[in-house]
Amino acid sequence: MTGKEIREKFLKFFEERGHRILPSASLIPANDPSILWTAAGMVPFKPYFTGTAKPDVLRVTTCQKCLRTPDIESVGHTARHHTFFEMLGNFSFGDYFKEKAIPWAWEFTTRVLGLPADKLWITIYLDDDEAHDIWHRVVGVPRERIVRMGKDTNYWEIGVGPCGPCSEIYIDLGEERGCGSPDCAVGCDCDRYLEIWNLVFIQFFRDEAGNYTPLASKGIDTGMGLERVASVLQGVASNFDTDLFREIMDFTAVLTGTEYGADSKTDLALKVIADHCRAVTFAVSDGALPSNEGRGYVLRRLLRRAVRFGRLLGMNGPFLHRVAGAIIEQMAEAYPELPANREHILNVIRGEEERFGETLAQGTEMLNRLINEARAAGRTEIAGAEAFRLYDTYGFPLELTKEIAGEDGLTVDEEGFTAAMEEQRERARSARQETEYLSEAGVLYKSVREQFGETAFAGYDALETESRVLALIKDGRKVDRAAAGEEVEFVLDVTPCYAESGGQTADHGRLSAPELAVEIYDVQRPVEGLFLHRGKVVNGILKVNDHVLVQVDTGRRRDTARNHSATHLLHKALKEVLGGHVNQAGSLVGPDHLRFDFTHYASLTRDDLRRVEQVVNEAVLAALPVSTTITTPDEAKTLGAAALFGEKYGERVRLVRMGDFSLELCGGTHVRNTAEIGLCKLINESSVGSGLRRVEAVTGTGALRYIRAKEEQLEEIGQLVKATPAEVVHRVADLVKELRELEHETENLQARVARYEVQNLLGQSRDLDGAKFLAARATAPDMDSLRAMVDLLRDRLGSAVILLGSPVGERVNLVAAVTRDLVPRGLHAGKLIKEVAAIVGGGGGGRPDMAQAGGKDPSRLQEALERAYEVAAGQLRG
């Protein structure tokens, strides 16, 4: 079976058994900051297993995109390690349990996939007699092929929260795949027994003290690796030999002029490129962008590692975007978001490849400096830690560092390099935190919701409500009261206060009763349906069951609503002006300003910004009515509503319409008519990552404050240049003209001084085997001026070697030149300056006829100049 056929058969099998097929969730976990990537099929369903959210259906099946990065360096060296992979799974949220999950797993494995029953082995948790009896008595697996294993392999738990025993299906691939040990059995690290499916039985809750309590509502979470199953069904020894990878590797082989199977180094490179490019393609499609931190750093590291292996195959220019194109074509049917985002994916990958080329140039400069420092110190080896820094910071492969260092007669401390890499891995392992199903605080908030029910939100229609205090929480514990001066969290039965979500900041407000006042400064939703208010008791005592009046800060709410509605108009305007590829990538909406992130490949021109601002304000002035309706996701999609990609939407969604101009899914608060926005003024545009731009703007009172501040600046400038605001531009233009004339005069004076200095330097030249040699200190403000002096000297001296050094502050600039007639005699300006620059603590290089360098120690300039004659003479001697 092909990978596509396995995927389809799995989903169809469970659909026929009452499961809803859901599309894969984004690789970027929605509303889960505890993890960088979706690394398992259950990740999108964590809230259902913990009970913090209610599922629309109790049976689900998916083929989930997954990305894991703990063992990046192992990819390509083993048959099974990948960064990106697909996980087939079926899930039950309090519906069926072991009695159905186990027989279905056996039926699919043996009847649908056709795997031989006598080759299958089962593992269960040590004391899971229930699973044992189902496998043996119901399914018919012989007792001798059911293996009881310990907690480290067959019990699933991560910190506090739901957990339970596991049962795994293994297939015996034959003695020839084994390690040869007489003790080889299920669980051995060799390739004979391959785990293909893991069934997790979520039946307990583990608390902070380590106590296990049976869950009233039990769950099923299974995971079957598509790549592994494909390798078994296609009869190949490695996942990379399945159709899921071979199509990509064969494409890359043609692209690079190589052949898969020709030699181990080429095979390794092709495997790494295929794996990493799959990961990068899917991650970019889901909204990730290369950067220097978080998931962006992971993405950049994968992309650059793939590029480095491409260079080993002779690919010195951008090529990964072409491999990504092949991946999109292969996976388009299963993942329609790939062709939909094709242009964005290819542009991001190509742009990052081109930037990496520039980074490699910087790494070369650093390596040259390391070589100079080593030679100046009399060392013959580049330190391993420095070689690793080149690898980690600039993406320099160890092989490239060794090659360049070898040209200068140096070696690289490979053991030190390996030790430095292991230290980094250890730091990464120490820093990596396991994701918890539910934190201790989450358990508390969930219990509050279970006790009192969900909070009723009245804030769309009302800015004040009469409410009852259901619970008070202080320092992670329930309390009965909070006195004046204390900060406390509290839950109400009904609230008008908007909780922070969807990029919109939380409402502020006031809670009051006779002799009681509480300032509300934050509102959150720690579990679905529960509004948690945070405030400070200003006066009186706040108690559980108090009846209170809750009032939203109306000024802050209105300012925030103006900004939020403006983001909808801005989104549509950006699409109209820049193109349909523009998609929202995040936003922040507060009372003072708005921030809108979107996909686009270049900075916006002044004309672009003016047109976007014009389109937005035309919609504001059109006084478009703003309305909201509740509908289904499918109906909203049919209507053409924009949605924030990666967000999880329930069975009912809120649709915000602004006339015929904008239609978006949104749960935020808005104006009733676009005219209430008043004015939208764009104040900044910037880059926040590869292929990602950010626009900031102000509206209403914020726009008024911005304009007033600009007017005050204009008045201050007018006072400085002694002109009225109307005359400021002409006055500044005149001043700029005067300044340029003065600069021109200064340049002329500097040129005359340089000519005088050149005249004095001519007399300092000496003979060098029939040629003239000049190494001298000069006075030049910058490198350009120093080069100009060298050019003058070269014209005047004729056949010559020239080296000038000029101290500038705490640094020194060096320029060397060799007339072309002397180059065939072995003289080389680049090599000359490289050796001399090391004396002043610097590095550089260049062509045989012209080179430049910089140094950090001007005090040793004379020593460097004196050394230059010896170096040049040595070049002549060969």
PDB file of N, CA and C in Angstrom, residues 257-305:
ATOM      1  N   GLY A 257      22.094  16.327  -9.365  1.00  0.00           N
ATOM      2  CA  GLY A 257      22.962  15.525 -10.226  1.00  0.00           C
ATOM      3  C   GLY A 257      23.608  14.368  -9.504  1.00  0.00           C
ATOM      4  N   THR A 258      22.920  13.821  -8.510  1.00  0.00           N
ATOM      5  CA  THR A 258      23.450  12.685  -7.748  1.00  0.00           C
ATOM      6  C   THR A 258      22.507  11.496  -7.908  1.00  0.00           C
ATOM      7  N   GLU A 259      22.814  10.417  -7.198  1.00  0.00           N
ATOM      8  CA  GLU A 259      21.989   9.209  -7.291  1.00  0.00           C
ATOM      9  C   GLU A 259      21.842   8.591  -5.907  1.00  0.00           C
ATOM     10  N   TYR A 260      20.600   8.328  -5.509  1.00  0.00           N
ATOM     11  CA  TYR A 260      20.367   7.673  -4.221  1.00  0.00           C
ATOM     12  C   TYR A 260      20.845   6.229  -4.303  1.00  0.00           C
ATOM     13  N   GLY A 261      21.617   5.811  -3.306  1.00  0.00           N
ATOM     14  CA  GLY A 261      22.164   4.457  -3.282  1.00  0.00           C
ATOM     15  C   GLY A 261      23.581   4.367  -3.796  1.00  0.00           C
ATOM     16  N   ALA A 262      24.112   5.498  -4.313  1.00  0.00           N
ATOM     17  CA  ALA A 262      25.464   5.480  -4.878  1.00  0.00           C
ATOM     18  C   ALA A 262      26.530   5.379  -3.797  1.00  0.00           C
ATOM     19  N   ASP A 263      26.378   6.160  -2.713  1.00  0.00           N
ATOM     20  CA  ASP A 263      27.314   6.076  -1.600  1.00  0.00           C
ATOM     21  C   ASP A 263      26.638   6.609  -0.346  1.00  0.00           C
ATOM     22  N   SER A 264      27.195   6.277   0.804  1.00  0.00           N
ATOM     23  CA  SER A 264      26.544   6.567   2.077  1.00  0.00           C
ATOM     24  C   SER A 264      26.443   8.068   2.358  1.00  0.00           C
ATOM     25  N   LYS A 265      27.459   8.851   1.975  1.00  0.00           N
ATOM     26  CA  LYS A 265      27.427  10.286   2.242  1.00  0.00           C
ATOM     27  C   LYS A 265      26.330  10.977   1.435  1.00  0.00           C
ATOM     28  N   THR A 266      26.194  10.589   0.176  1.00  0.00           N
ATOM     29  CA  THR A 266      25.131  11.155  -0.664  1.00  0.00           C
ATOM     30  C   THR A 266      23.764  10.758  -0.116  1.00  0.00           C
ATOM     31  N   ASP A 267      23.617   9.491   0.279  1.00  0.00           N
ATOM     32  CA  ASP A 267      22.338   9.028   0.824  1.00  0.00           C
ATOM     33  C   ASP A 267      21.963   9.815   2.079  1.00  0.00           C
ATOM     34  N   LEU A 268      22.940  10.024   2.960  1.00  0.00           N
ATOM     35  CA  LEU A 268      22.675  10.773   4.182  1.00  0.00           C
ATOM     36  C   LEU A 268      22.178  12.175   3.849  1.00  0.00           C
ATOM     37  N   ALA A 269      22.844  12.835   2.921  1.00  0.00           N
ATOM     38  CA  ALA A 269      22.452  14.192   2.543  1.00  0.00           C
ATOM     39  C   ALA A 269      21.040  14.215   1.976  1.00  0.00           C
ATOM     40  N   LEU A 270      20.714  13.274   1.106  1.00  0.00           N
ATOM     41  CA  LEU A 270      19.385  13.233   0.497  1.00  0.00           C
ATOM     42  C   LEU A 270      18.306  12.967   1.541  1.00  0.00           C
ATOM     43  N   LYS A 271      18.598  12.117   2.528  1.00  0.00           N
ATOM     44  CA  LYS A 271      17.633  11.830   3.592  1.00  0.00           C
ATOM     45  C   LYS A 271      17.384  13.058   4.462  1.00  0.00           C
ATOM     46  N   VAL A 272      18.466  13.721   4.859  1.00  0.00           N
ATOM     47  CA  VAL A 272      18.326  14.908   5.705  1.00  0.00           C
ATOM     48  C   VAL A 272      17.539  15.997   4.979  1.00  0.00           C
ATOM     49  N   ILE A 273      17.862  16.220   3.709  1.00  0.00           N
ATOM     50  CA  ILE A 273      17.162  17.256   2.944  1.00  0.00           C
ATOM     51  C   ILE A 273      15.673  16.933   2.847  1.00  0.00           C
ATOM     52  N   ALA A 274      15.344  15.665   2.553  1.00  0.00           N
ATOM     53  CA  ALA A 274      13.936  15.275   2.425  1.00  0.00           C
ATOM     54  C   ALA A 274      13.190  15.463   3.740  1.00  0.00           C
ATOM     55  N   ASP A 275      13.781  14.970   4.828  1.00  0.00           N
ATOM     56  CA  ASP A 275      13.116  15.085   6.135  1.00  0.00           C
ATOM     57  C   ASP A 275      12.963  16.534   6.558  1.00  0.00           C
ATOM     58  N   HIS A 276      14.059  17.280   6.552  1.00  0.00           N
ATOM     59  CA  HIS A 276      14.019  18.658   7.049  1.00  0.00           C
ATOM     60  C   HIS A 276      13.147  19.549   6.175  1.00  0.00           C
ATOM     61  N   CYS A 277      13.182  19.321   4.868  1.00  0.00           N
ATOM     62  CA  CYS A 277      12.374  20.167   3.989  1.00  0.00           C
ATOM     63  C   CYS A 277      10.886  19.871   4.176  1.00  0.00           C
ATOM     64  N   ARG A 278      10.525  18.622   4.470  1.00  0.00           N
ATOM     65  CA  ARG A 278       9.122  18.321   4.801  1.00  0.00           C
ATOM     66  C   ARG A 278       8.716  19.114   6.032  1.00  0.00           C
ATOM     67  N   ALA A 279       9.561  19.082   7.059  1.00  0.00           N
ATOM     68  CA  ALA A 279       9.236  19.800   8.294  1.00  0.00           C
ATOM     69  C   ALA A 279       9.087  21.292   8.049  1.00  0.00           C
ATOM     70  N   VAL A 280      10.042  21.862   7.325  1.00  0.00           N
ATOM     71  CA  VAL A 280      10.025  23.306   7.069  1.00  0.00           C
ATOM     72  C   VAL A 280       8.811  23.689   6.235  1.00  0.00           C
ATOM     73  N   THR A 281       8.500  22.905   5.214  1.00  0.00           N
ATOM     74  CA  THR A 281       7.365  23.207   4.339  1.00  0.00           C
ATOM     75  C   THR A 281       6.058  23.246   5.117  1.00  0.00           C
ATOM     76  N   PHE A 282       5.819  22.230   5.928  1.00  0.00           N
ATOM     77  CA  PHE A 282       4.574  22.180   6.698  1.00  0.00           C
ATOM     78  C   PHE A 282       4.543  23.254   7.783  1.00  0.00           C
ATOM     79  N   ALA A 283       5.677  23.499   8.430  1.00  0.00           N
ATOM     80  CA  ALA A 283       5.714  24.491   9.507  1.00  0.00           C
ATOM     81  C   ALA A 283       5.445  25.898   8.966  1.00  0.00           C
ATOM     82  N   VAL A 284       6.049  26.238   7.832  1.00  0.00           N
ATOM     83  CA  VAL A 284       5.816  27.559   7.237  1.00  0.00           C
ATOM     84  C   VAL A 284       4.364  27.684   6.797  1.00  0.00           C
ATOM     85  N   SER A 285       3.822  26.613   6.238  1.00  0.00           N
ATOM     86  CA  SER A 285       2.419  26.628   5.828  1.00  0.00           C
ATOM     87  C   SER A 285       1.496  26.914   7.008  1.00  0.00           C
ATOM     88  N   ASP A 286       1.881  26.425   8.186  1.00  0.00           N
ATOM     89  CA  ASP A 286       1.052  26.609   9.382  1.00  0.00           C
ATOM     90  C   ASP A 286       1.331  27.916  10.108  1.00  0.00           C
ATOM     91  N   GLY A 287       2.188  28.751   9.542  1.00  0.00           N
ATOM     92  CA  GLY A 287       2.382  30.084  10.109  1.00  0.00           C
ATOM     93  C   GLY A 287       3.696  30.311  10.816  1.00  0.00           C
ATOM     94  N   ALA A 288       4.558  29.298  10.912  1.00  0.00           N
ATOM     95  CA  ALA A 288       5.862  29.502  11.551  1.00  0.00           C
ATOM     96  C   ALA A 288       6.790  30.219  10.579  1.00  0.00           C
ATOM     97  N   LEU A 289       7.709  31.004  11.120  1.00  0.00           N
ATOM     98  CA  LEU A 289       8.668  31.743  10.304  1.00  0.00           C
ATOM     99  C   LEU A 289      10.048  31.663  10.937  1.00  0.00           C
ATOM    100  N   PRO A 290      11.097  31.573  10.142  1.00  0.00           N
ATOM    101  CA  PRO A 290      12.457  31.484  10.698  1.00  0.00           C
ATOM    102  C   PRO A 290      12.790  32.718  11.533  1.00  0.00           C
ATOM    103  N   SER A 291      13.421  32.500  12.687  1.00  0.00           N
ATOM    104  CA  SER A 291      13.848  33.609  13.536  1.00  0.00           C
ATOM    105  C   SER A 291      14.968  33.104  14.439  1.00  0.00           C
ATOM    106  N   ASN A 292      15.327  33.904  15.431  1.00  0.00           N
ATOM    107  CA  ASN A 292      16.436  33.527  16.322  1.00  0.00           C
ATOM    108  C   ASN A 292      15.961  33.025  17.678  1.00  0.00           C
ATOM    109  N   GLU A 293      14.667  32.747  17.824  1.00  0.00           N
ATOM    110  CA  GLU A 293      14.188  32.248  19.114  1.00  0.00           C
ATOM    111  C   GLU A 293      12.970  31.362  18.917  1.00  0.00           C
ATOM    112  N   GLY A 294      12.719  30.545  19.938  1.00  0.00           N
ATOM    113  CA  GLY A 294      11.532  29.702  19.956  1.00  0.00           C
ATOM    114  C   GLY A 294      11.433  28.794  18.755  1.00  0.00           C
ATOM    115  N   ARG A 295      10.189  28.606  18.283  1.00  0.00           N
ATOM    116  CA  ARG A 295       9.986  27.705  17.150  1.00  0.00           C
ATOM    117  C   ARG A 295      10.635  28.260  15.879  1.00  0.00           C
ATOM    118  N   GLY A 296      10.785  29.586  15.810  1.00  0.00           N
ATOM    119  CA  GLY A 296      11.458  30.172  14.655  1.00  0.00           C
ATOM    120  C   GLY A 296      12.906  29.737  14.572  1.00  0.00           C
ATOM    121  N   TYR A 297      13.547  29.568  15.738  1.00  0.00           N
ATOM    122  CA  TYR A 297      14.941  29.113  15.753  1.00  0.00           C
ATOM    123  C   TYR A 297      15.028  27.660  15.303  1.00  0.00           C
ATOM    124  N   VAL A 298      14.071  26.844  15.753  1.00  0.00           N
ATOM    125  CA  VAL A 298      14.044  25.444  15.326  1.00  0.00           C
ATOM    126  C   VAL A 298      13.904  25.377  13.807  1.00  0.00           C
ATOM    127  N   LEU A 299      13.005  26.181  13.279  1.00  0.00           N
ATOM    128  CA  LEU A 299      12.775  26.201  11.833  1.00  0.00           C
ATOM    129  C   LEU A 299      14.037  26.632  11.084  1.00  0.00           C
ATOM    130  N   ARG A 300      14.679  27.683  11.581  1.00  0.00           N
ATOM    131  CA  ARG A 300      15.906  28.170  10.940  1.00  0.00           C
ATOM    132  C   ARG A 300      17.000  27.103  10.992  1.00  0.00           C
ATOM    133  N   ARG A 301      17.104  26.424  12.121  1.00  0.00           N
ATOM    134  CA  ARG A 301      18.133  25.390  12.260  1.00  0.00           C
ATOM    135  C   ARG A 301      17.892  24.243  11.281  1.00  0.00           C
ATOM    136  N   LEU A 302      16.644  23.799  11.131  1.00  0.00           N
ATOM    137  CA  LEU A 302      16.330  22.723  10.195  1.00  0.00           C
ATOM    138  C   LEU A 302      16.635  23.146   8.765  1.00  0.00           C
ATOM    139  N   LEU A 303      16.219  24.344   8.417  1.00  0.00           N
ATOM    140  CA  LEU A 303      16.428  24.819   7.050  1.00  0.00           C
ATOM    141  C   LEU A 303      17.919  24.929   6.734  1.00  0.00           C
ATOM    142  N   ARG A 304      18.676  25.499   7.676  1.00  0.00           N
ATOM    143  CA  ARG A 304      20.108  25.674   7.424  1.00  0.00           C
ATOM    144  C   ARG A 304      20.847  24.344   7.407  1.00  0.00           C
ATOM    145  N   ARG A 305      20.387  23.400   8.205  1.00  0.00           N
ATOM    146  CA  ARG A 305      21.033  22.079   8.171  1.00  0.00           C
ATOM    147  C   ARG A 305      20.795  21.422   6.811  1.00  0.00           C
TER     148      ARG A 305
END
